[in-house]
């Protein structure tokens, strides 16, 4: 028996087609909404999800293209640059860190210069020969660049004029692990009045003279990183007269960790020169002792202080309020309950206290911190013996607080 064919007249009627289109349009979202959704789910460190999203539809492909702001260029990537630059029109960072072809770096920069990019940041390969010619061509058309990363670069004859010539509006500069000396920094800092942050970590020929020069020559500078340098090794000279150095209130963050010769004398001078510091990193500066109390007194806006590994640091004599301090890292130090008692009385605004490997701390000192620092959100007690019996304080001027009842 022949089966009766079903008719599709109802499905294909103009009225139903109109209703169907209306139902679809009810679920339509404009690009701006999808962009907000994608921004929420994208991890800045892992943009692999963009590939999956771009396969859903042409609309998603267009949106994800506009959300890529950084492009990493390798040797294998170079032939595809015209296509990539045409596809990703909102690029603001060009990362050449893994372009291991030093001889063709100038040619690469010249090639990129022909594209109408609005780049703000450029990262050059680690240990490359500084591409002065390529950058000069590059910046004739790309005039928006204000950030340069050039670590362990080889500057021919230490001629730093290309940096000044190529980047008159430079705001962020990273020159880690180079052979610069103080005079080199003095020379190019004179022409970088817009500089906001500079990273000179592991530049082992630089001393505190560089700090003073940067403060004096760069009026917009708010952050200096000089970890693992020779700060503290040079003779300060007329250290009794701070007029010679001046006062530079613009600086907010100073990173000086692993400067083993840094002394109390130097940090007292730095506190007078940079009175508005909000972050100070002195981790593993072994010669710092009582001078840190004077730093806290002078830098009254300090919010973050790192004293990790400062074995000689002494804070138990602190008898003044430090209301702005929020983060204090005392890990790997010899602080004891007496120190914690002084901290709990004078740093009542603490949000985070780190005490890893502080073997002289007991439950007595911890309880006083918890009682007096009422805003504390985190206290790190890893690898300390809180249950050990407290030892008497050697200085009887501040009596041992009565142990609180459990």
GROMACS .gro file of C-alpha atoms in nm:
model
  406
    1UNK     CA    1   0.000   0.000   0.000
    2UNK     CA    2   0.140   0.334  -0.103
    3UNK     CA    3   0.206   0.565   0.191
    4UNK     CA    4   0.037   0.897   0.168
    5UNK     CA    5   0.285   1.179   0.127
    6UNK     CA    6   0.283   1.448   0.388
    7UNK     CA    7   0.237   1.798   0.274
    8UNK     CA    8   0.467   2.078   0.386
    9UNK     CA    9   0.237   2.358   0.295
   10UNK     CA   10   0.210   2.469   0.656
   11UNK     CA   11   0.587   2.480   0.700
   12UNK     CA   12   0.657   2.670   0.386
   13UNK     CA   13   0.381   2.921   0.421
   14UNK     CA   14   0.491   3.287   0.414
   15UNK     CA   15   0.331   3.344   0.751
   16UNK     CA   16   0.537   3.070   0.920
   17UNK     CA   17   0.858   3.185   0.753
   18UNK     CA   18   0.798   3.534   0.890
   19UNK     CA   19   0.739   3.397   1.238
   20UNK     CA   20   1.052   3.187   1.218
   21UNK     CA   21   1.265   3.486   1.118
   22UNK     CA   22   1.113   3.682   1.403
   23UNK     CA   23   1.202   3.409   1.652
   24UNK     CA   24   1.562   3.410   1.529
   25UNK     CA   25   1.586   3.787   1.547
   26UNK     CA   26   1.462   3.773   1.905
   27UNK     CA   27   1.788   3.593   2.000
   28UNK     CA   28   2.018   3.824   1.804
   29UNK     CA   29   2.284   4.011   2.002
   30UNK     CA   30   2.484   4.300   1.860
   31UNK     CA   31   2.862   4.270   1.827
   32UNK     CA   32   2.916   4.493   2.128
   33UNK     CA   33   2.736   4.245   2.355
   34UNK     CA   34   2.927   3.945   2.220
   35UNK     CA   35   3.250   4.139   2.264
   36UNK     CA   36   3.171   4.193   2.633
   37UNK     CA   37   3.097   3.821   2.672
   38UNK     CA   38   3.423   3.721   2.502
   39UNK     CA   39   3.626   3.965   2.709
   40UNK     CA   40   3.484   3.804   3.021
   41UNK     CA   41   3.580   3.447   2.925
   42UNK     CA   42   3.916   3.518   2.761
   43UNK     CA   43   4.223   3.457   2.972
   44UNK     CA   44   4.494   3.712   2.890
   45UNK     CA   45   4.762   3.449   2.935
   46UNK     CA   46   4.590   3.190   2.719
   47UNK     CA   47   4.395   3.310   2.419
   48UNK     CA   48   4.351   2.963   2.268
   49UNK     CA   49   3.975   2.989   2.322
   50UNK     CA   50   3.968   3.255   2.048
   51UNK     CA   51   4.034   2.982   1.792
   52UNK     CA   52   3.728   2.785   1.897
   53UNK     CA   53   3.504   3.090   1.910
   54UNK     CA   54   3.614   3.207   1.566
   55UNK     CA   55   3.491   2.880   1.410
   56UNK     CA   56   3.131   2.929   1.521
   57UNK     CA   57   3.034   3.192   1.266
   58UNK     CA   58   3.164   3.476   1.055
   59UNK     CA   59   3.027   3.717   1.312
   60UNK     CA   60   3.231   3.552   1.589
   61UNK     CA   61   3.538   3.543   1.366
   62UNK     CA   62   3.515   3.918   1.309
   63UNK     CA   63   3.468   3.987   1.681
   64UNK     CA   64   3.757   3.767   1.794
   65UNK     CA   65   3.986   3.929   1.537
   66UNK     CA   66   3.921   4.264   1.697
   67UNK     CA   67   4.002   4.129   2.045
   68UNK     CA   68   4.360   4.027   1.973
   69UNK     CA   69   4.588   4.311   2.083
   70UNK     CA   70   4.926   4.136   2.102
   71UNK     CA   71   5.106   3.941   1.830
   72UNK     CA   72   5.414   3.726   1.886
   73UNK     CA   73   5.634   3.705   1.576
   74UNK     CA   74   5.876   3.417   1.518
   75UNK     CA   75   6.094   3.340   1.219
   76UNK     CA   76   5.826   3.104   1.085
   77UNK     CA   77   5.561   3.375   1.125
   78UNK     CA   78   5.731   3.631   0.902
   79UNK     CA   79   5.588   3.516   0.562
   80UNK     CA   80   5.234   3.549   0.699
   81UNK     CA   81   5.267   3.898   0.845
   82UNK     CA   82   5.070   4.078   0.569
   83UNK     CA   83   4.774   3.845   0.626
   84UNK     CA   84   4.798   3.870   1.005
   85UNK     CA   85   4.818   4.250   1.006
   86UNK     CA   86   4.519   4.271   0.776
   87UNK     CA   87   4.322   4.034   0.996
   88UNK     CA   88   4.410   4.178   1.339
   89UNK     CA   89   4.355   4.549   1.306
   90UNK     CA   90   4.360   4.640   1.677
   91UNK     CA   91   4.713   4.524   1.757
   92UNK     CA   92   4.894   4.744   2.009
   93UNK     CA   93   5.183   4.514   2.113
   94UNK     CA   94   5.439   4.346   1.890
   95UNK     CA   95   5.642   4.074   2.063
   96UNK     CA   96   5.965   3.981   1.884
   97UNK     CA   97   6.111   3.803   2.187
   98UNK     CA   98   6.130   3.472   1.999
   99UNK     CA   99   6.251   3.607   1.666
  100UNK     CA  100   6.590   3.432   1.674
  101UNK     CA  101   6.737   3.585   1.361
  102UNK     CA  102   6.957   3.872   1.470
  103UNK     CA  103   7.092   3.941   1.122
  104UNK     CA  104   6.746   4.003   0.977
  105UNK     CA  105   6.598   4.202   1.264
  106UNK     CA  106   6.651   4.536   1.089
  107UNK     CA  107   6.487   4.396   0.774
  108UNK     CA  108   6.191   4.272   0.974
  109UNK     CA  109   6.132   4.613   1.133
  110UNK     CA  110   6.155   4.779   0.792
  111UNK     CA  111   5.899   4.531   0.654
  112UNK     CA  112   5.657   4.595   0.942
  113UNK     CA  113   5.689   4.971   0.899
  114UNK     CA  114   5.491   4.965   0.574
  115UNK     CA  115   5.173   4.857   0.753
  116UNK     CA  116   4.940   5.118   0.910
  117UNK     CA  117   4.971   4.985   1.265
  118UNK     CA  118   4.899   5.176   1.585
  119UNK     CA  119   5.144   4.995   1.808
  120UNK     CA  120   5.219   5.115   2.160
  121UNK     CA  121   5.462   4.847   2.277
  122UNK     CA  122   5.758   4.674   2.113
  123UNK     CA  123   5.952   4.383   2.265
  124UNK     CA  124   6.287   4.306   2.101
  125UNK     CA  125   6.461   3.965   2.116
  126UNK     CA  126   6.661   3.888   2.430
  127UNK     CA  127   7.032   3.950   2.376
  128UNK     CA  128   6.993   4.096   2.026
  129UNK     CA  129   7.212   4.356   1.862
  130UNK     CA  130   7.024   4.681   1.905
  131UNK     CA  131   6.856   4.740   1.564
  132UNK     CA  132   6.912   5.115   1.541
  133UNK     CA  133   6.858   5.141   1.163
  134UNK     CA  134   6.546   4.924   1.160
  135UNK     CA  135   6.392   5.122   1.445
  136UNK     CA  136   6.456   5.454   1.275
  137UNK     CA  137   6.270   5.332   0.965
  138UNK     CA  138   6.003   5.165   1.178
  139UNK     CA  139   5.923   5.482   1.372
  140UNK     CA  140   5.892   5.703   1.068
  141UNK     CA  141   5.545   5.554   1.010
  142UNK     CA  142   5.459   5.404   1.350
  143UNK     CA  143   5.463   5.709   1.573
  144UNK     CA  144   5.244   5.579   1.856
  145UNK     CA  145   5.510   5.364   2.026
  146UNK     CA  146   5.568   5.451   2.392
  147UNK     CA  147   5.704   5.126   2.538
  148UNK     CA  148   6.026   4.940   2.461
  149UNK     CA  149   6.162   4.614   2.603
  150UNK     CA  150   6.522   4.543   2.509
  151UNK     CA  151   6.687   4.310   2.761
  152UNK     CA  152   7.052   4.200   2.743
  153UNK     CA  153   7.087   4.393   2.416
  154UNK     CA  154   7.424   4.459   2.256
  155UNK     CA  155   7.463   4.835   2.212
  156UNK     CA  156   7.750   4.895   1.972
  157UNK     CA  157   8.011   5.116   2.140
  158UNK     CA  158   7.745   5.189   2.404
  159UNK     CA  159   7.601   5.461   2.183
  160UNK     CA  160   7.259   5.520   2.335
  161UNK     CA  161   7.157   5.800   2.101
  162UNK     CA  162   6.931   5.560   1.900
  163UNK     CA  163   6.707   5.520   2.205
  164UNK     CA  164   6.673   5.896   2.240
  165UNK     CA  165   6.637   5.956   1.865
  166UNK     CA  166   6.386   5.676   1.811
  167UNK     CA  167   6.173   5.717   2.122
  168UNK     CA  168   6.131   6.083   2.216
  169UNK     CA  169   5.792   6.007   2.374
  170UNK     CA  170   5.897   5.690   2.554
  171UNK     CA  171   5.705   5.616   2.875
  172UNK     CA  172   5.804   5.257   2.962
  173UNK     CA  173   6.158   5.126   2.918
  174UNK     CA  174   6.305   4.785   3.005
  175UNK     CA  175   6.682   4.749   2.969
  176UNK     CA  176   6.751   4.456   3.203
  177UNK     CA  177   7.084   4.277   3.212
  178UNK     CA  178   7.283   4.529   3.010
  179UNK     CA  179   7.635   4.663   3.067
  180UNK     CA  180   7.525   5.024   3.123
  181UNK     CA  181   7.703   5.231   3.383
  182UNK     CA  182   7.579   5.535   3.572
  183UNK     CA  183   7.702   5.780   3.308
  184UNK     CA  184   7.512   5.603   3.031
  185UNK     CA  185   7.188   5.638   3.225
  186UNK     CA  186   7.261   6.003   3.298
  187UNK     CA  187   7.316   6.068   2.928
  188UNK     CA  188   6.994   5.920   2.792
  189UNK     CA  189   6.770   6.012   3.088
  190UNK     CA  190   6.824   6.380   3.007
  191UNK     CA  191   6.611   6.333   2.695
  192UNK     CA  192   6.334   6.110   2.834
  193UNK     CA  193   6.119   6.359   3.019
  194UNK     CA  194   5.803   6.151   2.957
  195UNK     CA  195   5.943   5.836   3.115
  196UNK     CA  196   5.696   5.680   3.361
  197UNK     CA  197   5.865   5.349   3.448
  198UNK     CA  198   6.209   5.199   3.391
  199UNK     CA  199   6.338   4.848   3.454
  200UNK     CA  200   6.716   4.817   3.502
  201UNK     CA  201   6.722   4.487   3.688
  202UNK     CA  202   7.051   4.293   3.672
  203UNK     CA  203   7.244   4.593   3.534
  204UNK     CA  204   7.534   4.521   3.767
  205UNK     CA  205   7.734   4.835   3.688
  206UNK     CA  206   7.466   5.073   3.814
  207UNK     CA  207   7.482   5.232   4.158
  208UNK     CA  208   7.271   5.471   4.366
  209UNK     CA  209   7.395   5.750   4.140
  210UNK     CA  210   7.157   5.620   3.874
  211UNK     CA  211   6.865   5.654   4.117
  212UNK     CA  212   6.947   6.017   4.186
  213UNK     CA  213   6.993   6.092   3.813
  214UNK     CA  214   6.661   5.936   3.716
  215UNK     CA  215   6.476   6.125   3.988
  216UNK     CA  216   6.633   6.452   3.881
  217UNK     CA  217   6.603   6.414   3.502
  218UNK     CA  218   6.269   6.234   3.462
  219UNK     CA  219   5.990   6.441   3.621
  220UNK     CA  220   5.717   6.193   3.524
  221UNK     CA  221   5.891   5.884   3.661
  222UNK     CA  222   5.680   5.688   3.911
  223UNK     CA  223   5.851   5.344   3.907
  224UNK     CA  224   6.216   5.233   3.916
  225UNK     CA  225   6.329   4.870   3.918
  226UNK     CA  226   6.694   4.816   4.005
  227UNK     CA  227   6.715   4.467   4.152
  228UNK     CA  228   7.052   4.289   4.147
  229UNK     CA  229   7.258   4.601   4.074
  230UNK     CA  230   7.555   4.763   4.251
  231UNK     CA  231   7.337   5.004   4.448
  232UNK     CA  232   7.513   5.075   4.774
  233UNK     CA  233   7.865   4.999   4.650
  234UNK     CA  234   7.954   5.348   4.532
  235UNK     CA  235   8.070   5.624   4.763
  236UNK     CA  236   7.777   5.851   4.831
  237UNK     CA  237   8.010   6.144   4.876
  238UNK     CA  238   7.843   6.435   5.055
  239UNK     CA  239   7.577   6.219   5.213
  240UNK     CA  240   7.514   6.468   5.494
  241UNK     CA  241   7.380   6.726   5.252
  242UNK     CA  242   7.053   6.615   5.092
  243UNK     CA  243   7.028   6.946   4.908
  244UNK     CA  244   7.270   6.808   4.651
  245UNK     CA  245   7.025   6.535   4.556
  246UNK     CA  246   6.698   6.724   4.588
  247UNK     CA  247   6.351   6.587   4.657
  248UNK     CA  248   6.149   6.403   4.391
  249UNK     CA  249   5.793   6.339   4.511
  250UNK     CA  250   5.677   6.184   4.183
  251UNK     CA  251   5.829   5.839   4.249
  252UNK     CA  252   5.578   5.585   4.389
  253UNK     CA  253   5.745   5.243   4.347
  254UNK     CA  254   6.109   5.145   4.407
  255UNK     CA  255   6.242   4.790   4.366
  256UNK     CA  256   6.590   4.734   4.514
  257UNK     CA  257   6.589   4.366   4.610
  258UNK     CA  258   6.916   4.168   4.611
  259UNK     CA  259   7.138   4.474   4.649
  260UNK     CA  260   7.363   4.322   4.911
  261UNK     CA  261   7.566   4.638   4.982
  262UNK     CA  262   7.264   4.858   5.044
  263UNK     CA  263   7.305   5.015   5.387
  264UNK     CA  264   7.095   5.203   5.641
  265UNK     CA  265   7.267   5.525   5.536
  266UNK     CA  266   7.161   5.486   5.173
  267UNK     CA  267   6.799   5.394   5.244
  268UNK     CA  268   6.766   5.692   5.482
  269UNK     CA  269   6.880   5.919   5.199
  270UNK     CA  270   6.644   5.749   4.953
  271UNK     CA  271   6.353   5.800   5.194
  272UNK     CA  272   6.430   6.173   5.207
  273UNK     CA  273   6.468   6.201   4.829
  274UNK     CA  274   6.156   5.995   4.748
  275UNK     CA  275   5.916   6.080   5.035
  276UNK     CA  276   5.597   5.971   4.853
  277UNK     CA  277   5.692   5.607   4.801
  278UNK     CA  278   5.398   5.369   4.818
  279UNK     CA  279   5.590   5.049   4.739
  280UNK     CA  280   5.942   4.963   4.852
  281UNK     CA  281   6.106   4.627   4.778
  282UNK     CA  282   6.423   4.564   4.982
  283UNK     CA  283   6.414   4.185   4.977
  284UNK     CA  284   6.744   4.015   5.063
  285UNK     CA  285   6.928   4.339   5.136
  286UNK     CA  286   7.124   4.188   5.423
  287UNK     CA  287   7.289   4.503   5.559
  288UNK     CA  288   6.966   4.686   5.640
  289UNK     CA  289   6.902   4.710   6.012
  290UNK     CA  290   6.750   4.993   6.216
  291UNK     CA  291   6.733   5.231   5.921
  292UNK     CA  292   6.405   5.082   5.809
  293UNK     CA  293   6.228   5.254   6.098
  294UNK     CA  294   6.336   5.592   5.964
  295UNK     CA  295   6.213   5.494   5.619
  296UNK     CA  296   5.870   5.418   5.763
  297UNK     CA  297   5.866   5.749   5.946
  298UNK     CA  298   5.963   5.959   5.640
  299UNK     CA  299   5.766   5.768   5.375
  300UNK     CA  300   5.433   5.803   5.551
  301UNK     CA  301   5.237   5.701   5.239
  302UNK     CA  302   5.406   5.360   5.217
  303UNK     CA  303   5.153   5.081   5.154
  304UNK     CA  304   5.368   4.784   5.050
  305UNK     CA  305   5.701   4.695   5.215
  306UNK     CA  306   5.900   4.383   5.126
  307UNK     CA  307   6.177   4.288   5.369
  308UNK     CA  308   6.208   3.920   5.276
  309UNK     CA  309   6.543   3.777   5.382
  310UNK     CA  310   6.663   4.096   5.554
  311UNK     CA  311   6.825   3.906   5.839
  312UNK     CA  312   6.947   4.214   6.026
  313UNK     CA  313   6.630   4.420   6.006
  314UNK     CA  314   6.500   4.560   6.335
  315UNK     CA  315   6.148   4.693   6.383
  316UNK     CA  316   6.088   4.631   6.753
  317UNK     CA  317   6.181   4.990   6.840
  318UNK     CA  318   5.909   5.136   6.618
  319UNK     CA  319   5.702   5.369   6.839
  320UNK     CA  320   5.506   5.570   6.582
  321UNK     CA  321   5.196   5.498   6.375
  322UNK     CA  322   5.223   5.374   6.017
  323UNK     CA  323   4.855   5.394   5.924
  324UNK     CA  324   4.888   5.351   5.545
  325UNK     CA  325   5.090   5.026   5.547
  326UNK     CA  326   4.879   4.743   5.405
  327UNK     CA  327   5.126   4.472   5.298
  328UNK     CA  328   5.431   4.376   5.505
  329UNK     CA  329   5.655   4.086   5.404
  330UNK     CA  330   5.890   3.973   5.681
  331UNK     CA  331   5.950   3.619   5.554
  332UNK     CA  332   6.290   3.461   5.621
  333UNK     CA  333   6.380   3.721   5.885
  334UNK     CA  334   6.465   3.697   6.255
  335UNK     CA  335   6.160   3.888   6.374
  336UNK     CA  336   6.015   3.769   6.704
  337UNK     CA  337   5.713   3.829   6.924
  338UNK     CA  338   5.847   4.165   7.037
  339UNK     CA  339   5.862   4.283   6.678
  340UNK     CA  340   5.508   4.160   6.611
  341UNK     CA  341   5.387   4.339   6.922
  342UNK     CA  342   5.530   4.670   6.792
  343UNK     CA  343   5.382   4.606   6.447
  344UNK     CA  344   5.039   4.525   6.587
  345UNK     CA  345   5.032   4.851   6.784
  346UNK     CA  346   5.153   5.081   6.505
  347UNK     CA  347   5.038   4.918   6.178
  348UNK     CA  348   4.670   4.872   6.250
  349UNK     CA  349   4.574   4.904   5.882
  350UNK     CA  350   4.760   4.589   5.772
  351UNK     CA  351   4.576   4.373   5.521
  352UNK     CA  352   4.848   4.115   5.457
  353UNK     CA  353   5.135   3.996   5.679
  354UNK     CA  354   5.383   3.735   5.553
  355UNK     CA  355   5.591   3.549   5.810
  356UNK     CA  356   5.717   3.239   5.627
  357UNK     CA  357   6.026   3.077   5.786
  358UNK     CA  358   6.018   3.319   6.082
  359UNK     CA  359   6.126   3.062   6.340
  360UNK     CA  360   6.138   3.310   6.632
  361UNK     CA  361   5.767   3.387   6.610
  362UNK     CA  362   5.529   3.210   6.848
  363UNK     CA  363   5.156   3.206   6.908
  364UNK     CA  364   5.190   3.496   7.152
  365UNK     CA  365   5.303   3.741   6.885
  366UNK     CA  366   5.053   3.609   6.632
  367UNK     CA  367   4.763   3.660   6.876
  368UNK     CA  368   4.857   4.022   6.931
  369UNK     CA  369   4.860   4.082   6.557
  370UNK     CA  370   4.518   3.923   6.521
  371UNK     CA  371   4.378   4.126   6.810
  372UNK     CA  372   4.510   4.467   6.704
  373UNK     CA  373   4.518   4.446   6.323
  374UNK     CA  374   4.144   4.412   6.280
  375UNK     CA  375   4.150   4.466   5.902
  376UNK     CA  376   4.394   4.181   5.840
  377UNK     CA  377   4.281   3.955   5.556
  378UNK     CA  378   4.582   3.724   5.529
  379UNK     CA  379   4.862   3.613   5.759
  380UNK     CA  380   5.109   3.361   5.620
  381UNK     CA  381   5.259   3.142   5.896
  382UNK     CA  382   5.402   2.870   5.677
  383UNK     CA  383   5.704   2.688   5.821
  384UNK     CA  384   5.697   2.855   6.163
  385UNK     CA  385   5.651   2.685   6.499
  386UNK     CA  386   5.352   2.863   6.649
  387UNK     CA  387   5.313   2.603   6.920
  388UNK     CA  388   5.663   2.641   7.059
  389UNK     CA  389   5.718   2.804   7.394
  390UNK     CA  390   5.785   3.177   7.374
  391UNK     CA  391   6.132   3.293   7.475
  392UNK     CA  392   6.174   3.605   7.693
  393UNK     CA  393   6.246   3.931   7.520
  394UNK     CA  394   6.600   4.057   7.587
  395UNK     CA  395   6.486   4.417   7.625
  396UNK     CA  396   6.278   4.461   7.942
  397UNK     CA  397   6.164   4.812   7.853
  398UNK     CA  398   5.863   4.661   7.675
  399UNK     CA  399   5.721   4.389   7.900
  400UNK     CA  400   5.608   4.061   7.761
  401UNK     CA  401   5.233   4.081   7.700
  402UNK     CA  402   5.016   3.850   7.901
  403UNK     CA  403   4.927   3.542   7.708
  404UNK     CA  404   4.563   3.550   7.611
  405UNK     CA  405   4.338   3.279   7.744
  406UNK     CA  406   4.242   3.020   7.484
   0.00000   0.00000   0.00000
